Tab-separated table of C-alpha atoms and ligand atoms in Angstrom:
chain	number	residue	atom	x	y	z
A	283	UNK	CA	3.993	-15.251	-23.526
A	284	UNK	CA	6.400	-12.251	-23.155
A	285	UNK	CA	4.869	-9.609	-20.225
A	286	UNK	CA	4.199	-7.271	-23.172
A	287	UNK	CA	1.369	-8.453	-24.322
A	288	UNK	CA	-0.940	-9.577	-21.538
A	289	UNK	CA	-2.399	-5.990	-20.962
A	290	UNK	CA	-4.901	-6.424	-23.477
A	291	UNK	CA	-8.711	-4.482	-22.404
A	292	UNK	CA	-11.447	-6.361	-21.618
A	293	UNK	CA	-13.524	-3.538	-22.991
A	294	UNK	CA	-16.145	-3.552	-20.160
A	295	UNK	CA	-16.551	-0.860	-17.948
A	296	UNK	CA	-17.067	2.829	-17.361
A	297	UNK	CA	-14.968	5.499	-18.190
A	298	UNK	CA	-15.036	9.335	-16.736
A	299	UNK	CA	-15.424	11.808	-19.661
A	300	UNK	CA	-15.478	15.567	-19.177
A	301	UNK	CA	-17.756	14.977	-16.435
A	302	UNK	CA	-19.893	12.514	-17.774
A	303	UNK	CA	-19.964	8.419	-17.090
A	304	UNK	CA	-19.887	6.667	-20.467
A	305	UNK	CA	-19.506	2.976	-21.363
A	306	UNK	CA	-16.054	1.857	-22.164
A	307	UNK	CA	-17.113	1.221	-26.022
A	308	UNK	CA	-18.397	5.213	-25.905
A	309	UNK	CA	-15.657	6.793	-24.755
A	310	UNK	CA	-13.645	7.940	-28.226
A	311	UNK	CA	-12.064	10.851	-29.465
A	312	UNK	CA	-11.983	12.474	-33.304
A	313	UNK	CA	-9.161	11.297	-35.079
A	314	UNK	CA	-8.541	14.963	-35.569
A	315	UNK	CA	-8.107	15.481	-32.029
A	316	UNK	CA	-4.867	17.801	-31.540
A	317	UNK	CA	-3.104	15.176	-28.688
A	318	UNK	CA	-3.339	12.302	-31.339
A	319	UNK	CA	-1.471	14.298	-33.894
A	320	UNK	CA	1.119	16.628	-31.711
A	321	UNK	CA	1.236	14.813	-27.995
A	322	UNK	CA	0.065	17.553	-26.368
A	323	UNK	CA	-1.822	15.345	-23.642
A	324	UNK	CA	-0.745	15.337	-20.064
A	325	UNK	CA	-1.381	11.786	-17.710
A	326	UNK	CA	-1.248	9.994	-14.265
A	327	UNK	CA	-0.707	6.434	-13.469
A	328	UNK	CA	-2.311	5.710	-9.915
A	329	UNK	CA	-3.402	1.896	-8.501
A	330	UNK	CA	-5.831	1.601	-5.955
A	331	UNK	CA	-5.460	-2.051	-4.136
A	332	UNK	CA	-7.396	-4.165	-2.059
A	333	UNK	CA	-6.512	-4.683	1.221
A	334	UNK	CA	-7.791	-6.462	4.678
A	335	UNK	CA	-9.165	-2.262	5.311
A	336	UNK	CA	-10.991	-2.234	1.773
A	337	UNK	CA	-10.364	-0.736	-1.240
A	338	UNK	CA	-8.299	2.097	-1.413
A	339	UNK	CA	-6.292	4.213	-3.833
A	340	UNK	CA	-2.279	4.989	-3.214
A	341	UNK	CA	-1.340	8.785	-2.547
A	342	UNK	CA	-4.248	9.886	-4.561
A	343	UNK	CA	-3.330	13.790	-3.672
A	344	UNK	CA	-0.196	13.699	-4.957
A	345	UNK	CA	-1.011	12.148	-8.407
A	346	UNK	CA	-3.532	14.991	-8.663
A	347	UNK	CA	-0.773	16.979	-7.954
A	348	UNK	CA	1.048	16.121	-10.330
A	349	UNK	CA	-1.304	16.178	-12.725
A	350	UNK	CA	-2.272	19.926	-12.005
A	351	UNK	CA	1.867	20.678	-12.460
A	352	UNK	CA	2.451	18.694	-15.904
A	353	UNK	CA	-0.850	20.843	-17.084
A	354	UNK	CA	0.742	24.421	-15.579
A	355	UNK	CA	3.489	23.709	-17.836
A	356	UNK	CA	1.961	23.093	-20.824
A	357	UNK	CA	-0.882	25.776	-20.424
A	358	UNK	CA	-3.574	23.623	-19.823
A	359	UNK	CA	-6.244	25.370	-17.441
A	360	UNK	CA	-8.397	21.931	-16.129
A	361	UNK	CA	-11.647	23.109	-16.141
A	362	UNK	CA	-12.330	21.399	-12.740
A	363	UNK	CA	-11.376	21.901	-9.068
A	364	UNK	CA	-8.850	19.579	-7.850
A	365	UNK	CA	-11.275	18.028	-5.193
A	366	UNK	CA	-13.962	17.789	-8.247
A	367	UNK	CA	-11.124	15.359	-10.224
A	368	UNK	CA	-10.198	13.586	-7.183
A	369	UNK	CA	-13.896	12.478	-6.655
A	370	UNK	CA	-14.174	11.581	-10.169
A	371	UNK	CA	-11.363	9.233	-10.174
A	372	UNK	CA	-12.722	7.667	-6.629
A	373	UNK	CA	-16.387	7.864	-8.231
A	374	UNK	CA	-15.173	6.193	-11.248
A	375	UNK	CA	-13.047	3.337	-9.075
A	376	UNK	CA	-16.191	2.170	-7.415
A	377	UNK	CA	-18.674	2.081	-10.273
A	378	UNK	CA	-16.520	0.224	-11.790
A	379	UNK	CA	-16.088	-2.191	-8.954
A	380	UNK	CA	-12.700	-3.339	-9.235
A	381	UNK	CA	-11.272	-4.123	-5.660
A	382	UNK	CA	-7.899	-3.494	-7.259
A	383	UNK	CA	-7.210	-0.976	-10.159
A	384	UNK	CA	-4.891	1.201	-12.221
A	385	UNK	CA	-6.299	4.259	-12.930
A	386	UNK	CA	-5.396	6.540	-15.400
A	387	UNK	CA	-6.471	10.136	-15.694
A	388	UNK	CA	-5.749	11.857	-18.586
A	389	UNK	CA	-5.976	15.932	-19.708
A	390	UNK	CA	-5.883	16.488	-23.473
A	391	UNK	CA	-6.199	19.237	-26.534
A	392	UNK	CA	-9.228	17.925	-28.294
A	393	UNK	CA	-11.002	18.835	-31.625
A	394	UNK	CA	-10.901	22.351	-32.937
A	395	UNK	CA	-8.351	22.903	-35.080
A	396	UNK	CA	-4.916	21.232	-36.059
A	397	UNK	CA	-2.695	24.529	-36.378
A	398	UNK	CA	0.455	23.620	-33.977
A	399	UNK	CA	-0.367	26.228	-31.157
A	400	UNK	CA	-2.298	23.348	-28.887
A	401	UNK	CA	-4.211	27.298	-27.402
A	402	UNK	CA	-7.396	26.703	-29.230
A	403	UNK	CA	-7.887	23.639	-28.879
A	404	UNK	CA	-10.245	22.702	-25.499
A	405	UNK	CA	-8.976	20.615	-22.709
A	406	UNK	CA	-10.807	17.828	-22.288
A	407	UNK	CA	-10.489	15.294	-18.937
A	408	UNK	CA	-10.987	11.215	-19.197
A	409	UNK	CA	-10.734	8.859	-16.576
A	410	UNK	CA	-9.885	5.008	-17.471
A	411	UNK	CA	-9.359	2.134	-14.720
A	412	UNK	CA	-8.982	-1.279	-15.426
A	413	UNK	CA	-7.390	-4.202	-13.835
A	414	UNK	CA	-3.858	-4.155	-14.320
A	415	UNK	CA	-1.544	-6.783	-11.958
A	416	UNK	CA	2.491	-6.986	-11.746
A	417	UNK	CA	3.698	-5.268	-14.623
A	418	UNK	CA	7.179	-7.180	-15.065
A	419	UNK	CA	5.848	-10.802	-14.960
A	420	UNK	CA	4.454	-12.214	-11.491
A	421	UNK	CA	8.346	-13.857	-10.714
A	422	UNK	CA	9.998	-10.055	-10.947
A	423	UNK	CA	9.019	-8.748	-7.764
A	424	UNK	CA	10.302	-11.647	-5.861
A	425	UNK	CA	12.990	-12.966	-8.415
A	426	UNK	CA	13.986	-9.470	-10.207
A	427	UNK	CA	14.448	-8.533	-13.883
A	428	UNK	CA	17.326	-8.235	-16.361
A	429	UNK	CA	17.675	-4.588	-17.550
A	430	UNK	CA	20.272	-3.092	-20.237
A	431	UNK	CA	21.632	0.489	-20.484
A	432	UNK	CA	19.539	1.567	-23.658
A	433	UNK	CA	21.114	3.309	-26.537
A	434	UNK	CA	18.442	5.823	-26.480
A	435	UNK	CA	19.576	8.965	-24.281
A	436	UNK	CA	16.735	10.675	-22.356
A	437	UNK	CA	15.090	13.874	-23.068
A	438	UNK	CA	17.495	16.741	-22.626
A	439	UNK	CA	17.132	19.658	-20.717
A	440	UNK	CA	14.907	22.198	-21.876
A	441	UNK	CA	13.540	20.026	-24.436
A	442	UNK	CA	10.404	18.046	-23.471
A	443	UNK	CA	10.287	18.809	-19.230
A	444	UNK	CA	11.058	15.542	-17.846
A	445	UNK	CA	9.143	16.435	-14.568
A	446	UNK	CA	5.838	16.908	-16.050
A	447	UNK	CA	3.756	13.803	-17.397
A	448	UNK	CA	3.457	14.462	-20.975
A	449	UNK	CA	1.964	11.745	-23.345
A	450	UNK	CA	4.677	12.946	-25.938
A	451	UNK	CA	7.619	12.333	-23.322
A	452	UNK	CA	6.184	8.548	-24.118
A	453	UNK	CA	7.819	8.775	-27.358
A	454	UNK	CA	10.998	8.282	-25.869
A	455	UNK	CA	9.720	5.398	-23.539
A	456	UNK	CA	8.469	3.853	-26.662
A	457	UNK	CA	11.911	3.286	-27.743
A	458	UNK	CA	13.780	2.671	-24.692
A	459	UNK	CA	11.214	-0.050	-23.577
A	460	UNK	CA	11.044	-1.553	-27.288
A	461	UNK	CA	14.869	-1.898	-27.702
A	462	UNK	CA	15.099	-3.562	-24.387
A	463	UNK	CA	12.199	-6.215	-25.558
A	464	UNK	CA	13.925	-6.900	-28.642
A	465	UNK	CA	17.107	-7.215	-27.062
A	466	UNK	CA	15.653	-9.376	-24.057
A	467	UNK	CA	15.943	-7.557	-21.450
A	468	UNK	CA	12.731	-6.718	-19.344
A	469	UNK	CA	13.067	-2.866	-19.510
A	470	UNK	CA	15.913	-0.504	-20.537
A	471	UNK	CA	17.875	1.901	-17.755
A	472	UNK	CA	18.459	5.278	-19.919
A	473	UNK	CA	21.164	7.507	-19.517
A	474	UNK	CA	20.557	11.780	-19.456
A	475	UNK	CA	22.017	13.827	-21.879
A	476	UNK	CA	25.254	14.173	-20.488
A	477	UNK	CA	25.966	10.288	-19.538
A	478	UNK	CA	24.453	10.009	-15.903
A	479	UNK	CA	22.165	7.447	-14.944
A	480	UNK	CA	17.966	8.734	-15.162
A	481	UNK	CA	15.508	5.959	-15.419
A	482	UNK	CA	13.467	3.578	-16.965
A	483	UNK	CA	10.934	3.569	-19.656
A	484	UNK	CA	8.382	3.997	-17.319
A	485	UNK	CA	10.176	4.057	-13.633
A	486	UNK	CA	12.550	5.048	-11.389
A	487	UNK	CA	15.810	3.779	-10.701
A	488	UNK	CA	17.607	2.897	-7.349
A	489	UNK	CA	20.977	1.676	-6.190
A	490	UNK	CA	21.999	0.711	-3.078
A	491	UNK	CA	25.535	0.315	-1.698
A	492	UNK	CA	27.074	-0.487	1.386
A	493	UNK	CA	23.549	0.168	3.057
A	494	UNK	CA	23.326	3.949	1.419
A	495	UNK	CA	20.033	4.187	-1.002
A	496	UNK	CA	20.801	6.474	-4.214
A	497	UNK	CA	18.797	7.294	-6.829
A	498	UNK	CA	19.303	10.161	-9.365
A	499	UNK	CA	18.367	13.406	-8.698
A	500	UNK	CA	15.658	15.633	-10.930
A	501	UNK	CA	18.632	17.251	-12.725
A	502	UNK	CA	18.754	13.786	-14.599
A	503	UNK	CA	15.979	13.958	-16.604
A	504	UNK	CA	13.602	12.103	-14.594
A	505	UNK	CA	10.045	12.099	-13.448
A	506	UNK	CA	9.726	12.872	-9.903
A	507	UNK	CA	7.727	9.563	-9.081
A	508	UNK	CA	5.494	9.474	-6.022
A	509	UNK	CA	6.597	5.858	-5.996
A	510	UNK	CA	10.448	7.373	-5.900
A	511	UNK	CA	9.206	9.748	-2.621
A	512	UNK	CA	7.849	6.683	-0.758
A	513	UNK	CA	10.615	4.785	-0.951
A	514	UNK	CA	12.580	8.075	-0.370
A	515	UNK	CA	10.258	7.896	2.882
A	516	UNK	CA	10.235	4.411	3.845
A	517	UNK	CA	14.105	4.192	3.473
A	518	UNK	CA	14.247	7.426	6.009
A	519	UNK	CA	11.447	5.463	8.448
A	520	UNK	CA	13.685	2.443	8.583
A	521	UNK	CA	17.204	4.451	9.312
A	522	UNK	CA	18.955	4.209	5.877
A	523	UNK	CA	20.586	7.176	4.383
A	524	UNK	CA	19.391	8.173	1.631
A	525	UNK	CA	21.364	10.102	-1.356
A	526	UNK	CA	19.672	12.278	-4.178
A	527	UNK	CA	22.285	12.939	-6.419
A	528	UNK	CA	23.701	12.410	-10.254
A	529	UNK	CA	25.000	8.962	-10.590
A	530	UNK	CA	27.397	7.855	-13.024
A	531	UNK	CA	26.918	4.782	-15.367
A	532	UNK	CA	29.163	2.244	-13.543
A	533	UNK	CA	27.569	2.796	-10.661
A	534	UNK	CA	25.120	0.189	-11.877
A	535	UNK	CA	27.648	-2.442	-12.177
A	536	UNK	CA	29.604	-1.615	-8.633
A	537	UNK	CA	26.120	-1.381	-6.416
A	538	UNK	CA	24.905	-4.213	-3.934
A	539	UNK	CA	20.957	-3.977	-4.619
A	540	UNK	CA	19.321	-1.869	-7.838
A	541	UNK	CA	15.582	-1.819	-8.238
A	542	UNK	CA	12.870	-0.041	-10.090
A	543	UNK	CA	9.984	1.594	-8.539
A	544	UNK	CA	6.791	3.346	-10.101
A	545	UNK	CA	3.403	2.734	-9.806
A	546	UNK	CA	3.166	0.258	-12.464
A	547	UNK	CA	6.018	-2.138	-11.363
A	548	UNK	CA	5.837	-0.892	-7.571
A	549	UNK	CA	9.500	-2.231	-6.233
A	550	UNK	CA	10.880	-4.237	-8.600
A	551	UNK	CA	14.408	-5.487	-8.301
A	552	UNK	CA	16.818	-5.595	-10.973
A	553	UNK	CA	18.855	-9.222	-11.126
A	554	UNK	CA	21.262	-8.319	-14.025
A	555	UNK	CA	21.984	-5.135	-15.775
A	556	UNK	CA	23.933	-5.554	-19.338
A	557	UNK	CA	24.547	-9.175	-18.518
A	558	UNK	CA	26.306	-8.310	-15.517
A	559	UNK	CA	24.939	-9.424	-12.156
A	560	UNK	CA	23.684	-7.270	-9.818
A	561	UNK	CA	25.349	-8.147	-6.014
A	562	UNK	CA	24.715	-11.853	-5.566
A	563	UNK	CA	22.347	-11.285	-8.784
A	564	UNK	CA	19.415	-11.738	-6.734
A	565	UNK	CA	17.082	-9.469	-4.362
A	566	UNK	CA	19.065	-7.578	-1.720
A	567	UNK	CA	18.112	-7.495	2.136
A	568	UNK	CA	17.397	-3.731	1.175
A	569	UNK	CA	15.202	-3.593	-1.414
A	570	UNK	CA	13.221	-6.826	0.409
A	571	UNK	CA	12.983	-4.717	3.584
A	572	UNK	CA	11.579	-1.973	1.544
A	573	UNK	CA	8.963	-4.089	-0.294
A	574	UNK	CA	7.308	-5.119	2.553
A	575	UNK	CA	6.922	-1.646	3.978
A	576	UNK	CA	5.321	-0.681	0.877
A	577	UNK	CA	3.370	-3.910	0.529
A	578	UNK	CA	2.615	-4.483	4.448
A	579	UNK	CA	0.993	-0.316	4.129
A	580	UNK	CA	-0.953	-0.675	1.165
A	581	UNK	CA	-1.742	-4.671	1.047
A	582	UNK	CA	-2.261	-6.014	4.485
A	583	UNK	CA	-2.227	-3.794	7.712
A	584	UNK	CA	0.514	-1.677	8.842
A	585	UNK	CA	-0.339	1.335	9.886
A	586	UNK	CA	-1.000	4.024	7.251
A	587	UNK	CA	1.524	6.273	9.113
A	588	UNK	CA	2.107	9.107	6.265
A	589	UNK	CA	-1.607	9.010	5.198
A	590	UNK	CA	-1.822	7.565	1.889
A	591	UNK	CA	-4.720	5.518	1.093
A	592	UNK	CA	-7.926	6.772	0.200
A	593	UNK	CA	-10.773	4.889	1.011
A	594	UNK	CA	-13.107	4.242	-2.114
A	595	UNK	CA	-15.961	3.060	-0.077
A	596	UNK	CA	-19.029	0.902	-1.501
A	597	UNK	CA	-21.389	1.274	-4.671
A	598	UNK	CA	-24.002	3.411	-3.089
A	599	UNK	CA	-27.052	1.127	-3.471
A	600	UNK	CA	-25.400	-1.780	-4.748
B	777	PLP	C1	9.115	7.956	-17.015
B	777	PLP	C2	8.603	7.541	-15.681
B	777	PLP	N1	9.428	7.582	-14.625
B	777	PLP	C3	9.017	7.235	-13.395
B	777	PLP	C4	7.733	6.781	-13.167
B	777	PLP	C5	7.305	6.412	-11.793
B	777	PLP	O1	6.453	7.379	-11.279
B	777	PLP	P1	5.332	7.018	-10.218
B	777	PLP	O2	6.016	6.374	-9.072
B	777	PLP	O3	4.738	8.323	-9.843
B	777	PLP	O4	4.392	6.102	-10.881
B	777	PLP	C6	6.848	6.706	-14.240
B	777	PLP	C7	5.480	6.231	-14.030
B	777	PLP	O5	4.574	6.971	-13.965
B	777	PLP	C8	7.281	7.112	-15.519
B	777	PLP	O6	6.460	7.042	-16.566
């Protein structure tokens, strides 16, 4: 079975509305909810993993950080403190009890009115975890994937702001990431609006030459992923150079190592991109060294060094 269908919900569970703990089968919406008709919804994707120190969740302030931007843009006051949401999402992590989670928080216009100005609509908070493994198949992280420039161009400047996390930006993953199934190719790289290499459907994209670590800068239409800054970071700890900059398209098909990285597919290397292989068409020494950085921090027990992990702690009275 193809990777893009094994994310189906179990449909147990307990999920964080405006406040409020409801069961999984509780937690809907009315159909004439403004985000269902006009996108106007803003999201995180955060895990939270088990590891030999307990659960904890990965760089939870930043993803509320991000999720406070992406709402600034779009007008969206959340009507809670940002320590208030990140206890909610750690509150909601351990009544659910999953040792290892993804965990998606979500700010939304809900039901008022359906005019196109998203103003009177209220903003309304939900918090969803579930168990969620290796995104790409459980061979990609070791193996790598095959990937395919996409036909589909990112958004373009000053039309849906690529650096905040809007559900309706998820339009245009839709159709990267379903041209790249049909074709057969794991996941799609798309190009910006003027040619340059931006990212994935859902992930950023890096390329590694001659021991130098690129990856496009903002300018290219791309979400500035918290998994992109740790890697950023890691690459500094262990004395690579790294380069932010605009990258053209044949880049991809003159670089030693390429990988993805976002919280869904972590570090994923890239084996192939439009049939071509990538180096010796198999993970590079680079992006291997930089998995198990990431891995050895959040899995097993290197030191938390940049202070990441959040500690979700026990049920109290379970
Ligand atoms: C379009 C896009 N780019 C990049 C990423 C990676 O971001 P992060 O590392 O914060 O998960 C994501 C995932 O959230 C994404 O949806």
């Amino acid at each position: 079975m193809s990777h893009n269908f094994r994310m189906a919900f179990t449909g147990n569970g307990t999920i964080w509305m405006n406040g409020k703990l409801v069961d999984w089968k509780d937690a809907t919406i009315h159909v004439a909810s403004h985000v269902i008709h006009y996108g106007t919804g803003v999201f995180e994707g955060i895990r939270a993993y088990d590891s030999k120190r307990g659960t904890h969740i990965f760089r939870l302030d930043a993803h509320t950080r991000r999720l406070y931007d992406s709402c600034r843009v779009y007008r969206m006051e959340i009507p809670y403190s940002f320590e208030a949401i990140n206890d909610a999402i750690v509150e909601t992590v351990r009544r659910n009890g999953f040792k290892a989670c993804y965990i998606r928080p979500l700010v939304y216009r809900g039901y008022s009115q359906l005019g196109v100005n998203p103003l009177p609509c209220p903003v309304d908070v939900a918090i969803i975890v579930w168990e969620w493994s290796v995104y790409l198949g459980s061979d990609a992280l070791e193996n790598g994937v095959d990937a395919g420039v996409s036909s589909w161009t990112r958004m373009a400047p000053n039309t849906f702001p690529a650096m905040a996390k809007a559900t309706a930006n998820y339009a245009n993953s839709g159709l990267i990431k379903m041209q790249a199934t049909v074709d057969g190719y794991a996941e799609g790289i798309a190009l910006d609006e003027s040619g340059m290499l931006s990212e994935g459907s859902g992930q950023n994209l890096f390329l590694v030459r001659d021991n130098i670590v690129y990856t496009p800068s903002v300018g290219s239409s791309v979400l500035q992923g918290i998994t992109r800054d740790t890697v950023l970071t890691l690459a500094r700890d262990l004395g690579l150079e790294v380069r932010e900059q605009v990258l053209p398209r044949e880049f991809l098909y003159m670089a030693d190592e390429i990988f993805f990285c976002g919280t869904a597919v972590e570090i994923t290397p890239i084996k192939s991109v439009d049939k071509i292989p990538v180096g010796k068409g198999r993970r590079g020494p680079v992006t291997a060294a930089l998995q198990e950085r990431f891995f050895g921090i959040i899995k097993t027990d290197l030191p938390d060094a940049h202070n990441w992990l959040t500690p979700v702690g026990a049920v109290v009275g379970a």
